[in-house]
Coordinates of C-alpha atoms in Angstrom, one line a residue:
M139 CA 57.0 32.3 28.2
M140 CA 57.3 30.0 25.9
K141 CA 55.0 27.6 27.7
T142 CA 52.3 29.9 27.7
R143 CA 52.4 30.9 24.0
K144 CA 52.4 26.9 23.1
I145 CA 49.1 26.6 25.6
L146 CA 47.6 29.5 23.8
F147 CA 48.2 28.4 20.6
T148 CA 46.7 24.9 21.5
I149 CA 43.3 26.5 22.5
F150 CA 43.4 28.9 19.4
A151 CA 43.9 25.6 17.5
V152 CA 41.1 23.8 19.4
L153 CA 38.8 26.7 19.1
G154 CA 39.4 26.6 15.3
I155 CA 38.6 23.0 15.3
V156 CA 35.3 23.6 17.1
S157 CA 34.2 26.6 15.1
T158 CA 35.0 24.2 11.8
F159 CA 32.6 21.6 13.0
A160 CA 30.1 24.0 14.1
L161 CA 30.2 25.7 10.6
T162 CA 29.9 22.1 8.9
S163 CA 26.8 21.2 11.5
C164 CA 25.5 24.5 10.6
E165 CA 25.8 24.1 6.9
S166 CA 24.3 20.9 6.8
D167 CA 21.4 22.1 9.2
D168 CA 21.0 24.8 6.1
D169 CA 20.8 22.1 3.6
N170 CA 18.1 20.5 5.0
K171 CA 16.0 23.9 5.7
M172 CA 16.6 24.4 2.1
E173 CA 15.1 21.3 1.4
D174 CA 12.2 21.5 4.0
Q175 CA 11.5 25.1 2.1
K176 CA 10.4 23.3 -1.3
N177 CA 7.0 21.8 -1.8
I178 CA 6.8 18.4 -2.7
V179 CA 6.4 18.7 -6.4
E180 CA 9.9 21.0 -6.0
V181 CA 11.7 18.6 -4.3
A182 CA 10.9 16.2 -7.3
V183 CA 11.7 18.5 -10.1
A184 CA 15.3 19.3 -8.4
N185 CA 16.1 15.7 -8.2
P186 CA 17.1 13.8 -11.8
N187 CA 15.9 10.5 -10.6
F188 CA 12.7 11.6 -10.4
S189 CA 12.1 13.0 -14.1
I190 CA 9.8 10.3 -15.2
L191 CA 7.8 10.6 -12.0
V192 CA 7.4 14.4 -12.9
S193 CA 6.2 14.3 -16.4
A194 CA 3.8 11.8 -15.1
L195 CA 2.4 14.5 -12.9
Q196 CA 2.4 17.1 -15.5
K197 CA 0.7 14.5 -18.1
T198 CA -2.1 13.9 -15.4
E199 CA -2.5 17.6 -14.2
L200 CA -1.6 16.6 -10.5
V201 CA 1.4 19.1 -10.2
S202 CA -1.8 21.6 -8.3
V203 CA -2.7 18.9 -6.3
L204 CA 0.7 18.0 -4.9
E205 CA 1.7 21.6 -4.8
G206 CA -1.4 21.9 -2.4
Q207 CA -0.9 22.6 1.5
G208 CA -1.8 19.0 2.0
P209 CA -0.3 17.2 4.1
F210 CA 0.9 14.2 2.2
T211 CA 3.2 11.4 2.0
V212 CA 4.6 10.3 -1.3
F213 CA 5.8 7.0 -2.4
A214 CA 8.2 8.3 -5.4
P215 CA 9.0 5.7 -7.6
T216 CA 12.8 6.3 -9.2
N217 CA 13.4 6.2 -13.0
A218 CA 14.3 2.9 -12.8
A219 CA 11.2 1.7 -10.9
F220 CA 9.2 3.7 -13.8
N221 CA 11.2 2.2 -16.6
Q222 CA 10.8 -1.2 -14.9
L223 CA 7.3 -0.8 -15.2
F224 CA 7.1 0.3 -19.1
S225 CA 9.2 -2.8 -19.7
D226 CA 6.5 -5.2 -18.0
L227 CA 3.4 -3.7 -19.8
G228 CA 5.5 -3.5 -23.0
I229 CA 5.6 0.1 -23.8
D230 CA 8.0 2.6 -24.7
G231 CA 7.4 5.3 -21.6
I232 CA 4.6 7.7 -20.3
N233 CA 3.4 8.6 -23.7
D234 CA 2.0 5.2 -24.4
L235 CA -0.4 6.2 -21.3
T236 CA -3.7 8.0 -21.0
K237 CA -4.1 10.5 -18.3
E238 CA -7.0 8.1 -17.6
Q239 CA -4.7 5.2 -16.9
L240 CA -1.9 7.2 -15.5
T241 CA -4.0 9.1 -12.9
P242 CA -5.1 6.3 -10.5
I243 CA -1.6 4.9 -10.7
L244 CA -0.1 8.0 -9.0
L245 CA -2.8 9.1 -6.8
Y246 CA -2.3 5.5 -5.3
H247 CA 1.3 6.7 -4.5
V248 CA -0.2 9.6 -1.8
V249 CA -1.5 9.2 1.3
G250 CA -3.4 12.1 2.5
S251 CA -1.4 12.7 5.8
K252 CA 2.4 13.1 6.7
V253 CA 3.5 9.9 7.8
K254 CA 7.4 9.4 8.3
S255 CA 9.3 6.6 8.5
T256 CA 9.0 6.3 12.2
D257 CA 5.6 6.5 11.9
L258 CA 5.3 3.5 9.7
T259 CA 3.5 0.5 10.7
N260 CA 2.3 -3.3 9.6
R261 CA -1.4 -2.1 8.3
Y262 CA -3.0 -0.8 5.7
V263 CA -3.1 2.5 4.7
T264 CA -5.6 4.7 2.7
T265 CA -4.5 6.3 -0.8
L266 CA -6.2 9.1 -2.6
S267 CA -6.8 6.8 -5.6
T268 CA -10.1 5.8 -5.8
G269 CA -12.1 2.5 -6.7
P270 CA -16.1 1.3 -6.7
S271 CA -18.2 4.5 -5.2
N272 CA -15.3 6.7 -4.8
K273 CA -14.4 4.5 -1.8
N274 CA -10.3 5.0 -1.3
V275 CA -7.9 2.2 -2.2
S276 CA -6.1 0.4 0.2
L277 CA -2.4 0.1 0.2
K278 CA -0.1 -2.5 2.5
V279 CA 2.4 -1.7 4.3
D280 CA 5.3 -3.9 5.8
A281 CA 7.5 -1.7 8.0
T282 CA 9.4 -4.6 9.2
N283 CA 10.7 -5.0 5.8
L284 CA 9.8 -1.5 4.5
K285 CA 8.1 -3.0 1.7
L286 CA 4.9 -2.1 -0.1
N287 CA 2.2 -4.4 -1.1
G288 CA 4.8 -7.0 -0.8
S289 CA 6.5 -6.2 -3.8
S290 CA 8.0 -2.2 -3.8
G291 CA 11.1 -1.7 -1.4
I292 CA 11.5 1.6 0.5
T293 CA 15.0 2.5 -0.3
S294 CA 15.2 5.8 1.0
A295 CA 12.8 7.8 3.2
D296 CA 11.8 10.6 5.2
I297 CA 13.0 13.5 2.7
G298 CA 11.2 16.6 3.5
A299 CA 9.0 19.2 2.1
T300 CA 6.7 21.9 3.0
N301 CA 3.6 20.3 2.6
G302 CA 4.9 16.7 3.4
V303 CA 7.3 14.1 3.0
I304 CA 8.8 11.7 0.5
H305 CA 10.1 7.9 0.8
V306 CA 11.7 6.9 -2.3
I307 CA 10.4 3.6 -3.2
D308 CA 12.1 1.1 -6.2
R309 CA 9.1 0.0 -8.0
V310 CA 6.0 1.5 -9.1
L311 CA 2.7 0.5 -7.4
L312 CA -0.5 -0.6 -9.4
P313 CA -3.7 -0.3 -7.8
P314 CA -5.0 -3.1 -6.8
T315 CA -8.3 -5.5 -7.8
V316 CA -9.2 -7.8 -4.8
V317 CA -7.2 -10.5 -6.5
D318 CA -4.2 -8.7 -6.3
I319 CA -5.2 -7.6 -2.0
A320 CA -5.0 -11.5 -1.6
L321 CA -1.6 -12.1 -3.7
S322 CA 0.1 -9.4 -1.7
N323 CA -0.7 -10.8 1.3
P324 CA 1.2 -14.2 2.2
N325 CA -1.8 -14.9 5.2
F326 CA -4.0 -15.8 1.9
S327 CA -2.0 -18.0 0.4
I328 CA -4.2 -20.5 0.3
L329 CA -7.1 -18.5 -0.3
V330 CA -5.2 -17.8 -3.6
S331 CA -4.6 -21.4 -4.3
A332 CA -7.9 -22.2 -3.9
L333 CA -9.1 -19.5 -6.5
V334 CA -6.6 -20.6 -9.0
K335 CA -8.1 -24.2 -8.5
A336 CA -11.5 -23.7 -8.6
E337 CA -10.7 -21.0 -12.0
L338 CA -12.4 -17.9 -9.8
V339 CA -8.9 -15.6 -10.5
E340 CA -9.9 -14.3 -13.8
T341 CA -13.8 -13.7 -12.4
L342 CA -12.7 -11.8 -9.2
K343 CA -10.6 -9.8 -11.7
G344 CA -13.4 -8.4 -13.2
N345 CA -15.1 -5.6 -13.0
G346 CA -17.4 -6.3 -10.1
P347 CA -17.6 -5.0 -7.9
F348 CA -17.2 -7.6 -5.3
T349 CA -17.2 -7.9 -1.5
V350 CA -14.6 -10.8 -0.5
F351 CA -14.8 -11.9 2.9
A352 CA -11.5 -13.6 2.9
P353 CA -10.0 -16.7 5.3
T354 CA -6.6 -16.2 6.2
D355 CA -4.3 -19.2 5.9
D356 CA -5.4 -20.7 9.5
A357 CA -9.0 -20.4 8.8
F358 CA -8.2 -22.5 6.2
N359 CA -5.9 -25.0 8.0
A360 CA -8.5 -25.3 10.7
L361 CA -11.2 -26.1 7.8
F362 CA -8.9 -29.1 6.8
A363 CA -8.1 -30.3 10.3
A364 CA -12.5 -30.4 10.4
L365 CA -12.3 -32.3 7.2
E366 CA -9.4 -34.5 7.7
V367 CA -7.9 -33.5 4.8
S368 CA -4.3 -32.5 4.4
G369 CA -5.1 -29.1 2.4
I370 CA -6.3 -27.9 -0.9
A371 CA -4.8 -30.7 -3.0
D372 CA -7.4 -33.1 -1.2
L373 CA -10.2 -31.0 -2.4
S374 CA -11.9 -31.0 -6.4
K375 CA -12.4 -28.0 -7.8
E376 CA -16.1 -28.8 -7.3
A377 CA -15.9 -28.9 -4.0
L378 CA -13.9 -25.9 -3.5
T379 CA -15.8 -23.6 -5.9
P380 CA -19.3 -23.0 -3.7
I381 CA -17.2 -22.6 -0.3
L382 CA -15.6 -19.8 -2.1
L383 CA -18.5 -18.5 -3.8
D384 CA -20.1 -18.1 -0.3
H385 CA -17.6 -16.0 0.5
V386 CA -18.5 -13.3 -2.2
V387 CA -21.0 -10.8 -2.0
S388 CA -22.0 -8.3 -5.4
G389 CA -21.6 -5.1 -4.6
N390 CA -19.0 -3.2 -2.8
V391 CA -20.0 -3.4 0.9
Q392 CA -18.0 -1.6 3.4
S393 CA -18.6 -2.3 6.9
T394 CA -20.0 0.8 7.6
D395 CA -22.9 -0.3 4.9
L396 CA -23.3 -3.9 6.7
T397 CA -26.7 -4.2 8.5
S398 CA -27.8 -7.2 10.8
G399 CA -29.9 -9.8 8.6
S400 CA -29.6 -12.2 5.7
V401 CA -27.0 -11.7 2.7
K402 CA -27.1 -13.5 -0.7
T403 CA -23.7 -14.7 -1.4
L404 CA -22.7 -15.7 -5.1
N405 CA -23.6 -19.5 -3.3
N406 CA -26.3 -19.1 -1.1
T407 CA -26.8 -16.7 1.7
I408 CA -24.7 -15.9 5.1
N409 CA -26.0 -14.3 7.9
I410 CA -24.5 -11.3 9.2
N411 CA -24.7 -9.6 12.4
V412 CA -23.1 -6.2 13.4
S413 CA -24.5 -5.9 16.9
S414 CA -21.4 -6.4 18.5
G415 CA -18.4 -5.8 15.4
V416 CA -19.7 -7.9 12.5
K417 CA -19.9 -11.6 12.7
I418 CA -21.4 -14.3 10.2
N419 CA -23.1 -17.5 10.5
T420 CA -22.7 -17.3 14.4
D421 CA -19.2 -17.8 14.8
I422 CA -17.0 -16.1 12.3
Y423 CA -16.1 -12.9 12.8
V424 CA -14.4 -10.0 10.8
T425 CA -11.0 -9.1 12.4
L426 CA -9.9 -6.5 9.6
A427 CA -12.6 -4.7 7.4
D428 CA -12.5 -2.7 4.5
V429 CA -9.4 -3.3 2.7
Q430 CA -10.3 -1.8 -0.9
G431 CA -9.7 -2.4 -4.3
T432 CA -10.0 -1.2 -7.5
N433 CA -12.7 -3.6 -8.1
G434 CA -14.5 -4.3 -4.8
V435 CA -13.4 -4.7 -1.2
V436 CA -12.2 -7.3 1.4
H437 CA -12.5 -8.5 4.9
V438 CA -10.5 -10.9 6.6
I439 CA -12.6 -13.5 8.5
D440 CA -11.0 -15.9 11.0
K441 CA -12.9 -19.3 9.9
V442 CA -14.0 -20.3 6.2
I443 CA -17.9 -20.1 5.4
V444 CA -19.3 -23.5 4.9
T445 CA -23.4 -23.3 3.8
A446 CA -25.1 -25.7 1.7
T447 CA -24.8 -26.0 -1.8
K448 CA -27.4 -24.4 -4.2

């Protein structure tokens, strides 16, 4: 009889532990469900680390947008991220930025679809911020290192909401110019060095708009081999400038706007063929098109364009 009681006591104890575990699990699930019952704005309001973001959304009158059906993916900067931005800009806070200044910045943190962390890949995505001709500005995602535009890190992912998902980031993202697009991509390091040496950085940070056919580092290294030089240091500013200007066309010309024929660059003319992809001067190919910036668009090419000078 005593042995039977001990067995029963053990069974009840085990059942109690199982019940407690099940209850805890249910409570955890309930917490997640409660979070998923809030829209993106409500999730941000409930988190004190997003108080500056909420104030910015209110100032720009974007609250109703992010309360909409969506779905949206929001890369949400923390208060610390915003304070770092204010420090970088030499201002005190949100009150020192106008609605017109804030709106494109905030929209640059929003993608018009639901992208969970498991869906992130190494690519450019389209944000709700717009550039010339209302073209949506691109954001570079480095899924391998959980970085955006090479500088902002994703510190927490997949905060659920009824109309999308939030990923927390540690630095505010600023919509990029065509120069910023090159700066944030390590494959354009030689191009950036060439622009600096040719003193064209400020030009390409201007209003534009510009269409830039951007050679990769591999493309530049092939040019150096053909010229039998070791690199940018062996080319003068006078030699570099016409080469770089041959990669720039006036206007915001996306791939869908390109047609076959001669196109005037800021230095000379190039020949475009769109019969099968986009080809320039018979042997140069666009490998990635339509990376949109605030003052123009970038098309990545696999070989440096070299034409006669004017």
